[in-house]
Coordinates of C-alpha atoms and ligand atoms in Angstrom, one line a residue:
X1 CA 0.0 0.0 0.0
X2 CA 1.3 3.4 -1.0
X3 CA 2.3 5.8 1.8
X4 CA 1.0 9.4 2.0
X5 CA 3.8 11.9 1.7
X6 CA 2.4 15.0 3.3
X7 CA 5.5 17.0 2.6
X8 CA 5.3 16.3 -1.1
X9 CA 1.5 17.0 -1.1
X10 CA 2.0 20.3 0.6
X11 CA 4.8 21.3 -1.6
X12 CA 2.7 20.6 -4.7
X13 CA -0.2 22.5 -3.2
X14 CA 2.1 25.4 -2.5
X15 CA 3.6 25.5 -6.0
X16 CA 0.3 25.0 -7.9
X17 CA -0.8 28.6 -8.4
X18 CA -4.2 29.0 -6.7
X19 CA -3.9 25.5 -5.1
X20 CA -6.5 24.4 -7.7
X21 CA -5.6 20.7 -7.0
X22 CA -7.7 20.9 -3.8
X23 CA -10.8 21.6 -5.9
X24 CA -10.9 18.3 -7.7
X25 CA -13.9 16.2 -6.8
X26 CA -13.0 13.2 -9.0
X27 CA -15.8 13.6 -11.6
X28 CA -13.5 12.1 -14.3
X29 CA -14.5 14.6 -17.0
X30 CA -10.8 15.1 -17.6
X31 CA -10.1 11.4 -18.3
X32 CA -13.2 11.2 -20.5
X33 CA -12.0 14.0 -22.7
X34 CA -8.2 13.2 -22.6
X35 CA -7.1 11.9 -26.1
X36 CA -4.2 10.0 -24.5
X37 CA -6.5 8.2 -22.1
X38 CA -8.7 7.3 -25.0
X39 CA -6.0 5.8 -27.2
X40 CA -4.3 4.0 -24.3
X41 CA -7.6 2.5 -23.0
X42 CA -7.2 4.4 -19.7
X43 CA -3.6 3.3 -19.1
X44 CA -2.9 7.0 -19.0
X45 CA -5.4 8.6 -16.6
X46 CA -5.3 12.3 -15.6
X47 CA -8.0 11.9 -13.0
X48 CA -6.0 9.2 -11.2
X49 CA -2.8 11.3 -11.5
X50 CA -4.6 14.2 -9.8
X51 CA -5.9 11.9 -7.1
X52 CA -2.5 10.5 -6.4
X53 CA -1.1 14.1 -6.3
X54 CA -3.9 15.2 -4.0
X55 CA -3.1 12.3 -1.6
X56 CA 0.6 12.7 -1.9
X57 CA 1.2 9.1 -3.1
X58 CA 4.6 9.9 -4.4
X59 CA 5.6 6.3 -5.0
X60 CA 2.7 5.7 -7.3
X61 CA 3.7 8.8 -9.3
X62 CA 7.5 8.6 -9.6
X63 CA 9.9 5.9 -10.4
X64 CA 11.0 4.7 -13.9
X65 CA 8.3 2.1 -13.9
X66 CA 5.6 4.7 -13.5
X67 CA 7.1 7.1 -16.1
X68 CA 4.1 6.9 -18.4
X69 CA 1.8 8.0 -15.7
X70 CA 3.3 11.5 -15.9
X71 CA 4.9 11.6 -19.3
X72 CA 1.9 10.2 -21.2
X73 CA 0.5 13.8 -21.1
X74 CA 1.0 15.7 -24.3
X75 CA 0.0 19.0 -22.7
X76 CA -2.9 19.5 -25.2
X77 CA -4.8 21.4 -22.5
X78 CA -8.1 19.7 -23.2
X79 CA -8.5 18.7 -19.6
X80 CA -7.8 22.3 -18.3
X81 CA -10.5 23.6 -20.6
X82 CA -13.1 21.1 -19.7
X83 CA -12.6 20.7 -15.9
X84 CA -15.8 21.9 -14.1
X85 CA -13.6 22.8 -11.1
X86 CA -11.1 24.8 -13.1
X87 CA -8.3 22.6 -11.8
X88 CA -5.0 23.6 -13.6
X89 CA -4.2 20.0 -14.5
X90 CA -1.4 20.7 -17.0
X91 CA 0.3 23.1 -14.6
X92 CA 0.2 20.4 -11.9
X93 CA 1.5 17.8 -14.4
X94 CA 4.4 20.2 -15.4
X95 CA 5.4 20.4 -11.7
X96 CA 5.4 16.5 -11.6
X97 CA 7.4 16.4 -14.9
X98 CA 10.0 18.9 -13.4
X99 CA 10.3 16.7 -10.3
X100 CA 10.7 13.6 -12.5
X101 CA 13.6 15.3 -14.3
X102 CA 15.1 16.4 -11.0
X103 CA 15.1 12.8 -10.0
X104 CA 16.7 11.7 -13.3
X105 CA 13.7 9.7 -14.2
X106 CA 12.6 11.4 -17.5
X107 CA 12.0 9.1 -20.5
X108 CA 14.9 8.4 -22.8
X109 CA 13.2 10.2 -25.8
X110 CA 12.9 13.4 -23.8
X111 CA 16.7 13.5 -23.1
X112 CA 17.5 12.7 -26.7
X113 CA 15.1 15.4 -28.0
X114 CA 16.6 17.9 -25.5
X115 CA 20.1 17.0 -26.6
X116 CA 19.2 17.5 -30.3
X117 CA 17.8 21.0 -29.5
X118 CA 20.9 21.8 -27.5
X119 CA 23.3 20.7 -30.2
X120 CA 21.5 21.9 -33.3
X121 CA 19.2 24.6 -32.1
X122 CA 16.3 22.8 -33.6
X123 CA 13.9 20.0 -32.6
X124 CA 14.1 18.5 -36.0
X125 CA 17.5 19.1 -37.7
X126 CA 17.4 20.1 -41.4
X127 CA 17.7 17.2 -43.8
X128 CA 18.8 17.3 -47.4
X129 CA 15.5 15.4 -48.4
X130 CA 13.5 18.2 -46.8
X131 CA 15.6 20.9 -48.4
X132 CA 15.1 19.3 -51.9
X133 CA 11.4 19.1 -51.3
X134 CA 11.1 22.7 -50.3
X135 CA 13.0 23.7 -53.4
X136 CA 10.6 21.6 -55.6
X137 CA 7.7 23.5 -54.0
X138 CA 9.4 26.8 -54.6
X139 CA 9.7 27.5 -50.8
X140 CA 12.5 29.8 -49.5
X141 CA 15.6 28.4 -47.8
X142 CA 15.3 28.1 -44.0
X143 CA 17.7 30.3 -42.1
X144 CA 20.0 28.1 -39.9
X145 CA 19.4 28.8 -36.2
X146 CA 21.9 30.6 -34.1
X147 CA 23.0 27.6 -32.0
X148 CA 25.2 29.6 -29.7
X149 CA 22.2 31.8 -28.8
X150 CA 20.0 28.8 -28.2
X151 CA 22.7 27.2 -26.0
X152 CA 23.0 30.4 -24.0
X153 CA 19.3 30.4 -23.2
X154 CA 19.3 26.6 -22.4
X155 CA 22.3 27.0 -20.2
X156 CA 20.6 29.9 -18.3
X157 CA 17.7 27.4 -17.7
X158 CA 20.3 24.8 -16.6
X159 CA 19.1 22.4 -19.2
X160 CA 22.7 21.4 -20.1
X161 CA 23.1 20.0 -16.5
X162 CA 20.3 17.6 -17.0
X163 CA 21.5 16.1 -20.3
X164 CA 23.3 12.8 -20.3
X165 CA 27.1 12.8 -20.6
X166 CA 28.3 12.4 -24.2
X167 CA 30.3 9.2 -24.8
X168 CA 33.7 10.0 -26.3
Ligands
SF4_201 S1 -12.3 17.1 -14.5 FE1 -11.4 18.4 -12.8 S2 -12.7 17.9 -11.0 FE2 -13.1 16.3 -12.5 S3 -11.6 14.7 -12.0 FE3 -10.7 15.9 -13.5 S4 -9.5 17.4 -12.3 FE4 -11.0 16.5 -10.9
SF4_202 S1 -3.3 18.0 -21.3 FE1 -2.5 15.9 -20.9 S2 -3.9 15.0 -19.4 FE2 -4.9 16.9 -20.2 S3 -6.2 16.1 -21.9 FE3 -4.2 16.7 -22.8 S4 -3.0 14.8 -22.8 FE4 -4.7 14.5 -21.4

């Protein structure tokens, strides 16, 4: 049985602007509308994640084995818009994601995407096939990003400290 972690619960309540977490009455409207819950047959479940947060059940939320419970959310904001209690679900889930990263438990794809942005300044680096296609369509060339500038911003946000070490 999971243990209630009051410290974690109170911290979350304090960081959640307006403490909207406390307003959830478990109606499940969020889960009914969530596209990820639908395509995963409820494996991802925002109502349950809010309940676990409200109860401070840290061990059900974190841990590599629970990664999908948090990271399944695509931040589409559907739940925020539909919640009758105006619970700021995606803000709360962002706090959980931040904690997951602080614990070094983010999913592999997240670190590799972040590394790509850090190294190239873009989420999807330019490819010659795309460049050729753009030329065929008469589209203008894409200006290369200022990687140094992007890295300065990411370093200020300390993102570089979270990235895995590069193998030599
Ligand atoms: S829709 Fe809002 S009140 Fe209903 S379960 Fe989800 S978070 Fe709670
Ligand atoms: S923001 Fe996340 S939890 Fe809310 S509906 Fe979208 S995918 Fe589901």
